[in-house]
Amino acid sequence: DIQMTQSPSLLSASVGDRVTINCKASQNINKYLNWYQQKLGEAPKLLIYNTNNLQTGIPSRFSGSGSGTDYTLTISSLQPEDFGTYFCFQHNSWMYTFGAGTKLELK
Amino acid sequence: EVQLMETGGGLVQPGKSLKLTCATSGFTFSTAWMNWVRQSPEKGLEWIARIKPKSTNYATEYAESVKGRFTISRDDSKSSIYLQMNSLKEEDTATYYCTRQLGYWGQGVMVTVSS
């Protein structure tokens, strides 16, 4: 299995901050990396697919980058509705795997 | 509008069976790769099963944690997928989500395995 290690597990930030969340795969995943946002009681919502492609309807303050084993989600200017938990996900191998999540909370 | 809705969850005893249904609309179901993903506080998000379209002879794949106990199936005439869960264990307790290739998700259904 490909292991996905996310960091940090908890991130405290303020509205307007620039934040980054990292995800490291245990092997090359060829940019087959998605990012999801989840709010309490809701299903995960796709933000970015295949490293840097913004899902329809997602604000441009979200962006993704990376290659090989290292990937990053960046929120350029945090908005109140951005607080929640973020997950990375790889679909390079037939057995998909998720990161453990980064909880983004209000400082 | 793409919609997915899971039903069939509930409380079940260890060793028993349960069948989940996911009804969909708003997209071409017959060509879609469909998946089940579950989430628990202990294990986080876990992909568990996938079924591909008729063109692949409805190929299926499973995570090791459910292989041999769970069966994913689909009915293209009803735009629905199913998850037959047998020999349930307490560690199968989770919210189960149906997803169209991890892009669109249902709201989830809770399964609790407990005596």
Coordinates of N, CA and C in Angstrom, one line a residue:
Chain A
D1 N 0.8 -1.2 0.0 CA 0.0 0.0 0.0 C 0.9 1.3 0.0
I2 N 0.4 2.3 -0.6 CA 1.1 3.6 -0.6 C 0.6 4.3 0.6
Q3 N 1.5 4.7 1.5 CA 1.2 5.5 2.7 C 1.2 6.9 2.4
M4 N 0.3 7.7 2.9 CA 0.2 9.1 2.7 C 0.3 9.8 4.1
T5 N 1.4 10.6 4.3 CA 1.7 11.3 5.5 C 1.4 12.7 5.4
Q6 N 0.4 13.2 6.1 CA 0.0 14.6 6.1 C 0.6 15.4 7.2
S7 N 1.0 16.6 7.0 CA 1.4 17.5 8.1 C 1.1 19.0 7.8
P8 N 0.8 19.7 8.8 CA 0.7 19.3 10.2 C -0.7 18.6 10.4
S9 N -0.9 18.0 11.6 CA -2.2 17.3 11.8 C -3.2 18.4 12.4
L10 N -2.6 19.5 12.9 CA -3.5 20.6 13.4 C -2.8 21.9 13.1
L11 N -3.6 22.8 12.5 CA -3.1 24.1 12.1 C -4.0 25.2 12.6
S12 N -3.5 26.1 13.4 CA -4.3 27.2 13.9 C -3.9 28.4 13.0
A13 N -4.9 29.1 12.5 CA -4.6 30.2 11.6 C -5.8 31.3 11.7
S14 N -5.5 32.4 11.2 CA -6.5 33.5 11.3 C -7.0 33.9 9.9
V15 N -8.1 34.5 9.8 CA -8.7 34.9 8.5 C -7.7 35.9 7.9
G16 N -7.4 35.6 6.6 CA -6.5 36.4 5.8 C -5.1 35.8 5.7
D17 N -4.8 34.8 6.6 CA -3.5 34.1 6.6 C -3.3 33.3 5.3
R18 N -2.1 33.1 4.9 CA -1.7 32.1 3.9 C -1.3 30.9 4.6
V19 N -1.9 29.7 4.2 CA -1.6 28.5 4.9 C -1.2 27.4 3.9
T20 N -0.4 26.5 4.3 CA 0.0 25.4 3.5 C -0.1 24.1 4.3
I21 N -0.5 23.1 3.6 CA -0.7 21.7 4.1 C 0.1 20.8 3.2
N22 N 0.9 19.9 3.9 CA 1.8 19.1 3.1 C 1.3 17.6 3.2
C23 N 1.7 16.9 2.1 CA 1.4 15.5 2.0 C 2.5 14.8 1.4
K24 N 3.0 13.7 2.0 CA 4.2 13.0 1.5 C 3.7 11.5 1.3
A25 N 3.9 11.1 0.0 CA 3.6 9.7 -0.3 C 4.8 8.8 -0.1
S26 N 4.6 7.5 0.2 CA 5.7 6.6 0.5 C 6.4 6.1 -0.8
Q27 N 5.8 6.5 -1.9 CA 6.5 6.3 -3.2 C 5.9 7.2 -4.2
N28 N 6.5 7.3 -5.4 CA 6.1 8.2 -6.4 C 4.7 7.9 -6.8
I29 N 3.8 9.0 -6.8 CA 2.4 8.8 -7.2 C 2.1 9.6 -8.4
N30 N 3.1 10.0 -9.2 CA 2.9 10.6 -10.5 C 1.8 11.7 -10.6
K31 N 1.7 12.5 -9.6 CA 0.8 13.6 -9.5 C -0.7 13.2 -9.4
Y32 N -0.9 11.9 -9.1 CA -2.3 11.5 -9.0 C -2.7 11.7 -7.5
L33 N -2.8 13.0 -7.2 CA -3.1 13.4 -5.8 C -4.2 14.4 -5.8
N34 N -5.2 14.1 -5.0 CA -6.4 15.0 -4.8 C -6.3 15.6 -3.4
W35 N -7.0 16.7 -3.3 CA -7.2 17.3 -1.9 C -8.7 17.5 -1.7
Y36 N -9.1 17.2 -0.5 CA -10.5 17.3 -0.1 C -10.7 18.1 1.2
Q37 N -11.8 18.8 1.3 CA -12.2 19.5 2.5 C -13.4 18.8 3.1
Q38 N -13.4 18.7 4.4 CA -14.5 18.1 5.1 C -14.9 19.0 6.3
K39 N -16.2 19.2 6.4 CA -16.7 19.9 7.5 C -17.5 18.9 8.3
L40 N -17.7 19.3 9.6 CA -18.4 18.3 10.5 C -19.7 17.9 10.0
G41 N -19.9 16.6 10.0 CA -21.2 16.0 9.6 C -21.5 16.0 8.1
E42 N -20.5 16.4 7.3 CA -20.6 16.4 5.9 C -19.7 15.4 5.2
A43 N -20.0 15.1 4.0 CA -19.0 14.3 3.2 C -17.8 15.1 2.7
P44 N -16.7 14.5 2.5 CA -15.6 15.2 1.9 C -16.0 15.9 0.6
K45 N -15.4 17.0 0.3 CA -15.6 17.8 -0.9 C -14.3 17.9 -1.7
L46 N -14.4 17.5 -3.0 CA -13.2 17.6 -3.8 C -12.8 19.1 -4.1
L47 N -11.6 19.4 -3.8 CA -11.1 20.8 -4.0 C -10.2 20.8 -5.3
I48 N -9.2 19.9 -5.3 CA -8.2 19.9 -6.3 C -7.9 18.5 -6.7
Y49 N -7.8 18.2 -8.0 CA -7.5 16.9 -8.5 C -6.2 16.9 -9.3
N50 N -5.6 15.7 -9.3 CA -4.3 15.6 -10.0 C -3.4 16.7 -9.8
T51 N -3.1 16.9 -8.5 CA -2.1 17.9 -8.0 C -2.5 19.4 -8.1
N52 N -2.9 19.8 -9.2 CA -3.1 21.3 -9.4 C -4.3 21.7 -10.2
N53 N -5.3 20.8 -10.4 CA -6.5 21.2 -11.1 C -7.6 21.5 -10.2
L54 N -8.1 22.8 -10.3 CA -9.2 23.2 -9.4 C -10.5 22.6 -9.8
Q55 N -11.2 22.0 -8.9 CA -12.5 21.5 -9.2 C -13.5 22.6 -9.5
T56 N -14.4 22.4 -10.3 CA -15.4 23.4 -10.7 C -16.1 24.0 -9.5
G57 N -16.1 25.3 -9.4 CA -16.8 26.0 -8.3 C -15.9 26.2 -7.1
I58 N -14.7 25.8 -7.1 CA -13.8 26.0 -5.9 C -13.1 27.3 -6.1
P59 N -13.0 28.2 -5.1 CA -12.4 29.5 -5.3 C -10.9 29.4 -5.6
S60 N -10.4 30.4 -6.3 CA -9.1 30.4 -6.8 C -8.0 30.6 -5.7
R61 N -8.5 30.9 -4.5 CA -7.5 31.0 -3.4 C -6.9 29.6 -3.0
F62 N -7.5 28.6 -3.5 CA -7.0 27.2 -3.3 C -6.1 26.9 -4.4
S63 N -5.0 26.3 -4.1 CA -4.1 25.9 -5.2 C -3.3 24.7 -4.7
G64 N -2.8 23.9 -5.6 CA -2.0 22.7 -5.3 C -0.7 22.6 -6.1
S65 N 0.3 22.0 -5.6 CA 1.5 21.8 -6.3 C 2.2 20.5 -5.8
G66 N 3.2 20.2 -6.6 CA 4.0 19.0 -6.1 C 4.3 18.1 -7.3
S67 N 5.1 17.1 -6.9 CA 5.4 16.0 -7.9 C 6.1 14.9 -7.1
G68 N 6.3 13.8 -7.8 CA 7.0 12.6 -7.1 C 6.2 12.2 -5.9
T69 N 6.9 12.4 -4.7 CA 6.3 12.0 -3.4 C 5.8 13.2 -2.6
D70 N 6.0 14.4 -3.0 CA 5.7 15.6 -2.1 C 4.8 16.5 -2.7
Y71 N 3.7 16.8 -2.0 CA 2.6 17.6 -2.5 C 2.1 18.7 -1.5
T72 N 1.6 19.8 -2.0 CA 1.2 20.9 -1.1 C -0.1 21.5 -1.5
L73 N -1.0 21.7 -0.5 CA -2.2 22.5 -0.7 C -1.9 23.9 -0.1
T74 N -2.2 24.9 -0.9 CA -2.1 26.3 -0.4 C -3.4 27.0 -0.4
I75 N -3.7 27.7 0.7 CA -4.9 28.6 0.7 C -4.3 30.0 0.8
S76 N -4.5 30.9 -0.2 CA -3.7 32.1 -0.3 C -4.2 33.1 0.8
S77 N -5.5 33.2 1.1 CA -6.0 34.1 2.0 C -7.2 33.5 2.7
L78 N -7.0 33.0 3.9 CA -8.0 32.2 4.6 C -9.3 32.9 4.8
Q79 N -10.4 32.3 4.5 CA -11.7 32.9 4.7 C -12.4 32.1 5.8
P80 N -13.4 32.7 6.4 CA -14.1 32.0 7.6 C -14.7 30.6 7.2
E81 N -15.1 30.5 5.9 CA -15.7 29.2 5.5 C -14.7 28.1 5.2
D82 N -13.4 28.4 5.3 CA -12.3 27.5 5.0 C -11.9 26.6 6.2
F83 N -12.5 26.9 7.4 CA -12.1 26.1 8.5 C -12.8 24.7 8.4
G84 N -12.0 23.7 8.8 CA -12.5 22.3 8.6 C -11.3 21.4 8.6
T85 N -11.5 20.2 8.1 CA -10.4 19.2 8.0 C -10.1 18.9 6.5
Y86 N -8.8 18.9 6.2 CA -8.4 18.7 4.8 C -7.6 17.3 4.7
F87 N -7.9 16.6 3.6 CA -7.3 15.3 3.4 C -6.7 15.3 2.0
C88 N -5.5 14.6 2.0 CA -4.9 14.3 0.7 C -5.3 12.9 0.3
F89 N -5.2 12.5 -0.9 CA -5.7 11.2 -1.4 C -4.9 10.9 -2.7
Q90 N -4.4 9.6 -2.7 CA -3.7 9.2 -3.9 C -4.5 8.2 -4.7
H91 N -4.5 8.3 -6.0 CA -5.1 7.3 -6.9 C -4.2 6.8 -8.0
N92 N -2.9 6.8 -7.6 CA -1.9 6.3 -8.6 C -2.0 4.8 -8.6
S93 N -2.1 4.2 -7.5 CA -2.2 2.7 -7.4 C -3.6 2.3 -7.4
W94 N -3.9 1.0 -7.7 CA -5.3 0.5 -7.7 C -5.9 0.6 -6.4
M95 N -5.1 0.6 -5.3 CA -5.6 0.7 -4.0 C -5.4 2.1 -3.5
Y96 N -6.5 2.8 -3.5 CA -6.5 4.2 -3.2 C -6.2 4.4 -1.7
T97 N -5.5 5.4 -1.3 CA -5.3 5.7 0.1 C -5.4 7.2 0.4
F98 N -5.8 7.5 1.7 CA -6.0 8.9 2.1 C -4.9 9.2 3.2
G99 N -4.6 10.5 3.3 CA -3.9 11.0 4.4 C -4.8 11.0 5.7
A100 N -4.2 11.2 6.8 CA -4.9 11.2 8.1 C -5.7 12.5 8.4
G101 N -5.4 13.5 7.6 CA -6.1 14.8 7.7 C -5.4 15.8 8.5
T102 N -5.7 17.1 8.1 CA -5.2 18.3 8.8 C -6.4 19.1 9.2
K103 N -6.5 19.3 10.5 CA -7.6 20.1 11.0 C -7.2 21.5 11.1
L104 N -7.9 22.4 10.3 CA -7.6 23.8 10.2 C -8.6 24.5 11.1
E105 N -8.0 25.1 12.2 CA -8.9 25.8 13.2 C -8.6 27.3 13.3
L106 N -9.5 28.0 13.8 CA -9.4 29.4 14.0 C -8.5 29.7 15.2
K107 N -7.5 30.5 15.0 CA -6.5 30.9 16.0 C -7.2 31.8 17.0
Chain B
E1 N -27.9 18.1 -12.0 CA -27.2 18.1 -10.7 C -26.9 16.6 -10.4
V2 N -25.6 16.4 -10.1 CA -25.2 15.0 -9.6 C -25.7 14.8 -8.2
Q3 N -26.3 13.7 -8.0 CA -26.8 13.3 -6.7 C -26.5 11.8 -6.4
L4 N -26.1 11.5 -5.2 CA -25.9 10.2 -4.7 C -26.5 10.1 -3.3
M5 N -27.2 9.0 -3.1 CA -27.9 8.9 -1.8 C -27.7 7.4 -1.3
E6 N -27.1 7.3 -0.1 CA -26.9 6.0 0.5 C -28.1 5.7 1.4
T7 N -28.5 4.4 1.4 CA -29.5 3.9 2.4 C -29.1 2.5 2.8
G8 N -29.7 2.1 3.9 CA -29.5 0.7 4.4 C -28.7 0.6 5.6
G9 N -28.2 1.7 6.2 CA -27.4 1.6 7.3 C -28.1 1.2 8.6
G10 N -27.4 1.0 9.7 CA -28.1 0.7 10.9 C -27.2 0.0 11.9
L11 N -27.9 -0.5 13.0 CA -27.2 -1.3 14.0 C -27.3 -2.8 13.7
V12 N -26.2 -3.5 13.7 CA -26.2 -4.9 13.4 C -25.2 -5.6 14.3
Q13 N -25.5 -6.9 14.6 CA -24.6 -7.6 15.5 C -23.4 -8.2 14.8
P14 N -22.3 -8.4 15.5 CA -21.2 -9.0 14.9 C -21.5 -10.3 14.2
G15 N -21.0 -10.6 13.1 CA -21.2 -11.8 12.3 C -22.4 -11.8 11.4
K16 N -23.2 -10.8 11.6 CA -24.4 -10.6 10.7 C -24.1 -9.9 9.4
S17 N -25.1 -9.7 8.6 CA -25.0 -9.1 7.3 C -25.9 -7.8 7.2
L18 N -25.5 -7.0 6.2 CA -26.2 -5.8 5.9 C -25.9 -5.4 4.5
K19 N -26.9 -4.8 3.8 CA -26.7 -4.4 2.4 C -27.0 -2.9 2.3
L20 N -26.0 -2.2 1.8 CA -26.2 -0.8 1.5 C -26.5 -0.5 0.0
T21 N -27.3 0.5 -0.2 CA -27.7 0.9 -1.5 C -27.3 2.3 -1.8
C22 N -26.8 2.6 -3.0 CA -26.6 4.0 -3.3 C -27.3 4.3 -4.6
A23 N -28.3 5.1 -4.6 CA -29.0 5.6 -5.7 C -28.5 6.9 -6.3
T24 N -28.3 6.9 -7.6 CA -27.6 8.1 -8.2 C -28.5 8.7 -9.3
S25 N -28.2 10.0 -9.6 CA -28.8 10.6 -10.7 C -27.9 11.8 -11.2
G26 N -28.2 12.3 -12.3 CA -27.5 13.5 -12.8 C -26.2 13.3 -13.6
F27 N -25.9 12.0 -13.9 CA -24.7 11.8 -14.7 C -24.9 10.4 -15.4
T28 N -24.0 10.1 -16.4 CA -24.1 8.9 -17.1 C -23.6 7.8 -16.3
F29 N -24.5 7.1 -15.6 CA -24.1 6.1 -14.6 C -23.4 4.9 -15.3
S30 N -23.9 4.5 -16.4 CA -23.4 3.3 -17.0 C -21.9 3.3 -17.3
T31 N -21.3 4.4 -17.5 CA -19.9 4.5 -17.8 C -19.0 4.9 -16.6
A32 N -19.6 5.1 -15.4 CA -18.9 5.6 -14.3 C -18.2 4.5 -13.5
W33 N -17.1 4.8 -13.0 CA -16.4 4.0 -12.0 C -17.0 4.4 -10.6
M34 N -17.5 3.5 -9.9 CA -18.2 3.8 -8.6 C -17.4 3.1 -7.5
N35 N -17.4 3.8 -6.3 CA -16.6 3.3 -5.2 C -17.4 3.4 -3.9
W36 N -17.0 2.7 -2.9 CA -17.4 2.8 -1.5 C -16.2 3.2 -0.7
V37 N -16.4 4.2 0.1 CA -15.3 4.7 1.0 C -16.0 4.7 2.4
R38 N -15.3 4.4 3.4 CA -15.8 4.5 4.8 C -14.9 5.4 5.7
Q39 N -15.5 5.8 6.7 CA -14.8 6.7 7.6 C -15.1 6.4 9.1
S40 N -14.1 6.3 9.9 CA -14.3 6.1 11.3 C -13.2 6.9 12.0
P41 N -13.5 7.2 13.3 CA -12.5 8.0 14.1 C -11.2 7.2 14.2
E42 N -11.3 5.9 14.3 CA -10.1 5.1 14.5 C -9.2 5.0 13.3
K43 N -9.8 4.8 12.1 CA -9.1 4.5 10.9 C -9.1 5.7 9.9
G44 N -9.9 6.7 10.1 CA -10.0 7.8 9.2 C -10.7 7.4 7.9
L45 N -10.4 8.0 6.8 CA -11.0 7.7 5.5 C -10.3 6.4 4.9
E46 N -11.1 5.5 4.5 CA -10.6 4.2 4.0 C -11.4 3.9 2.7
W47 N -10.7 3.8 1.6 CA -11.3 3.3 0.4 C -11.5 1.8 0.5
I48 N -12.7 1.2 0.2 CA -12.9 -0.2 0.4 C -13.3 -1.0 -0.8
A49 N -13.9 -0.4 -1.8 CA -14.4 -1.2 -3.0 C -14.6 -0.3 -4.2
R50 N -14.4 -0.9 -5.3 CA -14.6 -0.2 -6.6 C -15.3 -1.1 -7.6
I51 N -16.2 -0.6 -8.4 CA -16.7 -1.4 -9.5 C -16.7 -0.6 -10.8
K52 N -16.2 -1.2 -11.8 CA -16.0 -0.5 -13.1 C -17.2 -0.8 -14.0
P53 N -17.3 -0.1 -15.2 CA -18.4 -0.2 -16.1 C -18.5 -1.6 -16.8
K54 N -19.6 -1.7 -17.5 CA -19.8 -3.0 -18.3 C -18.7 -3.3 -19.3
S55 N -18.1 -2.2 -19.8 CA -17.0 -2.4 -20.8 C -15.8 -3.2 -20.2
T56 N -15.7 -3.2 -18.9 CA -14.7 -4.0 -18.2 C -15.2 -5.3 -17.6
N57 N -16.4 -5.6 -18.0 CA -17.1 -6.8 -17.5 C -17.4 -6.6 -16.0
Y58 N -17.6 -5.3 -15.6 CA -18.0 -5.0 -14.2 C -16.9 -5.4 -13.3
A59 N -15.6 -5.1 -13.6 CA -14.5 -5.5 -12.8 C -14.6 -4.9 -11.4
T60 N -14.2 -5.6 -10.4 CA -14.3 -5.1 -9.0 C -12.9 -5.2 -8.3
E61 N -12.7 -4.4 -7.4 CA -11.5 -4.4 -6.5 C -11.9 -4.1 -5.1
Y62 N -11.1 -4.6 -4.2 CA -11.4 -4.5 -2.8 C -10.2 -4.2 -1.9
A63 N -10.4 -3.5 -0.9 CA -9.3 -3.4 0.1 C -9.2 -4.7 0.9
E64 N -8.0 -5.0 1.3 CA -7.7 -6.2 2.0 C -8.6 -6.4 3.3
S65 N -9.0 -5.3 3.9 CA -9.7 -5.3 5.1 C -11.1 -5.9 4.9
V66 N -11.7 -5.8 3.7 CA -13.0 -6.3 3.5 C -13.1 -7.4 2.4
K67 N -12.0 -7.7 1.8 CA -12.0 -8.7 0.8 C -12.5 -10.1 1.3
G68 N -13.4 -10.7 0.5 CA -14.0 -12.0 0.9 C -15.2 -11.8 1.8
R69 N -15.4 -10.6 2.4 CA -16.6 -10.4 3.2 C -17.6 -9.5 2.6
F70 N -17.1 -8.5 1.8 CA -18.0 -7.5 1.2 C -18.0 -7.7 -0.3
T71 N -19.2 -7.4 -0.9 CA -19.3 -7.5 -2.3 C -20.0 -6.3 -2.9
I72 N -19.3 -5.6 -3.8 CA -19.9 -4.5 -4.5 C -20.5 -4.9 -5.8
S73 N -21.7 -4.3 -6.1 CA -22.4 -4.7 -7.4 C -23.1 -3.4 -7.9
R74 N -23.6 -3.5 -9.1 CA -24.3 -2.4 -9.7 C -25.5 -2.8 -10.5
D75 N -26.4 -1.9 -10.7 CA -27.6 -2.2 -11.6 C -27.7 -0.9 -12.4
D76 N -27.2 -1.0 -13.6 CA -27.2 0.2 -14.5 C -28.6 0.6 -14.8
S77 N -29.5 -0.3 -14.9 CA -30.9 0.1 -15.2 C -31.5 1.0 -14.1
K78 N -31.0 0.9 -12.9 CA -31.5 1.7 -11.7 C -30.5 2.8 -11.3
S79 N -29.3 2.9 -12.0 CA -28.3 3.8 -11.7 C -27.9 3.7 -10.2
S80 N -27.7 2.5 -9.8 CA -27.5 2.2 -8.4 C -26.3 1.3 -8.2
I81 N -25.6 1.4 -7.1 CA -24.7 0.5 -6.6 C -25.0 -0.1 -5.3
Y82 N -24.4 -1.2 -4.9 CA -24.8 -1.9 -3.7 C -23.5 -2.3 -3.0
L83 N -23.6 -2.5 -1.7 CA -22.5 -3.1 -0.9 C -23.1 -4.1 0.0
Q84 N -22.9 -5.4 -0.3 CA -23.3 -6.5 0.5 C -22.2 -6.7 1.5
M85 N -22.5 -6.6 2.8 CA -21.5 -6.8 3.9 C -21.9 -8.0 4.7
N86 N -21.0 -9.0 4.7 CA -21.2 -10.2 5.4 C -20.2 -10.3 6.5
S87 N -20.4 -11.2 7.5 CA -19.5 -11.5 8.6 C -19.0 -10.2 9.2
L88 N -19.9 -9.3 9.5 CA -19.5 -8.0 10.0 C -18.8 -8.1 11.3
K89 N -17.8 -7.2 11.5 CA -17.0 -7.1 12.7 C -17.2 -5.7 13.3
E90 N -16.8 -5.6 14.6 CA -17.0 -4.3 15.2 C -16.1 -3.2 14.6
E91 N -15.0 -3.6 14.0 CA -14.2 -2.6 13.3 C -14.7 -2.2 12.0
D92 N -15.8 -2.7 11.6 CA -16.5 -2.2 10.3 C -17.4 -1.0 10.7
T93 N -17.5 -0.7 11.9 CA -18.4 0.4 12.3 C -17.8 1.7 11.7
A94 N -18.6 2.4 11.0 CA -18.1 3.6 10.2 C -19.3 4.2 9.5
T95 N -19.0 5.4 9.0 CA -19.9 6.0 8.0 C -19.5 5.6 6.7
Y96 N -20.4 5.1 5.9 CA -20.1 4.6 4.5 C -20.6 5.6 3.5
Y97 N -19.7 5.9 2.6 CA -20.0 6.8 1.5 C -19.9 6.1 0.1
C98 N -20.8 6.5 -0.7 CA -20.8 6.1 -2.1 C -20.2 7.3 -2.9
T99 N -19.3 7.0 -3.8 CA -18.7 8.1 -4.6 C -18.5 7.7 -6.0
R100 N -18.7 8.7 -6.9 CA -18.4 8.5 -8.3 C -16.9 8.9 -8.5
Q101 N -16.1 7.9 -8.4 CA -14.7 8.0 -8.6 C -14.1 9.1 -7.8
L102 N -14.5 9.2 -6.6 CA -14.0 10.1 -5.5 C -14.2 11.6 -5.9
G103 N -15.0 11.8 -6.9 CA -15.3 13.2 -7.2 C -16.5 13.7 -6.6
Y104 N -17.6 13.0 -6.8 CA -18.9 13.3 -6.1 C -19.2 12.3 -5.1
W105 N -19.7 12.7 -4.0 CA -20.0 11.8 -2.8 C -21.4 11.9 -2.4
G106 N -21.9 10.8 -1.8 CA -23.2 10.9 -1.1 C -23.0 11.5 0.2
Q107 N -24.1 11.6 1.0 CA -24.1 12.2 2.3 C -23.6 11.2 3.4
G108 N -23.5 9.9 3.0 CA -23.0 8.9 3.9 C -24.1 8.3 4.7
V109 N -23.9 7.0 5.2 CA -24.8 6.3 6.0 C -24.0 5.6 7.1
M110 N -24.6 5.6 8.3 CA -23.9 5.1 9.4 C -24.2 3.6 9.6
V111 N -23.1 2.8 9.8 CA -23.2 1.4 10.1 C -22.5 1.2 11.5
T112 N -23.3 0.6 12.4 CA -22.7 0.3 13.7 C -22.8 -1.2 13.9
V113 N -21.7 -1.8 14.2 CA -21.6 -3.3 14.5 C -21.3 -3.4 15.9
S114 N -22.3 -3.9 16.7 CA -22.2 -4.1 18.1 C -23.2 -5.1 18.6
S115 N -22.8 -5.8 19.7 CA -23.7 -6.7 20.3 C -24.5 -6.0 21.4

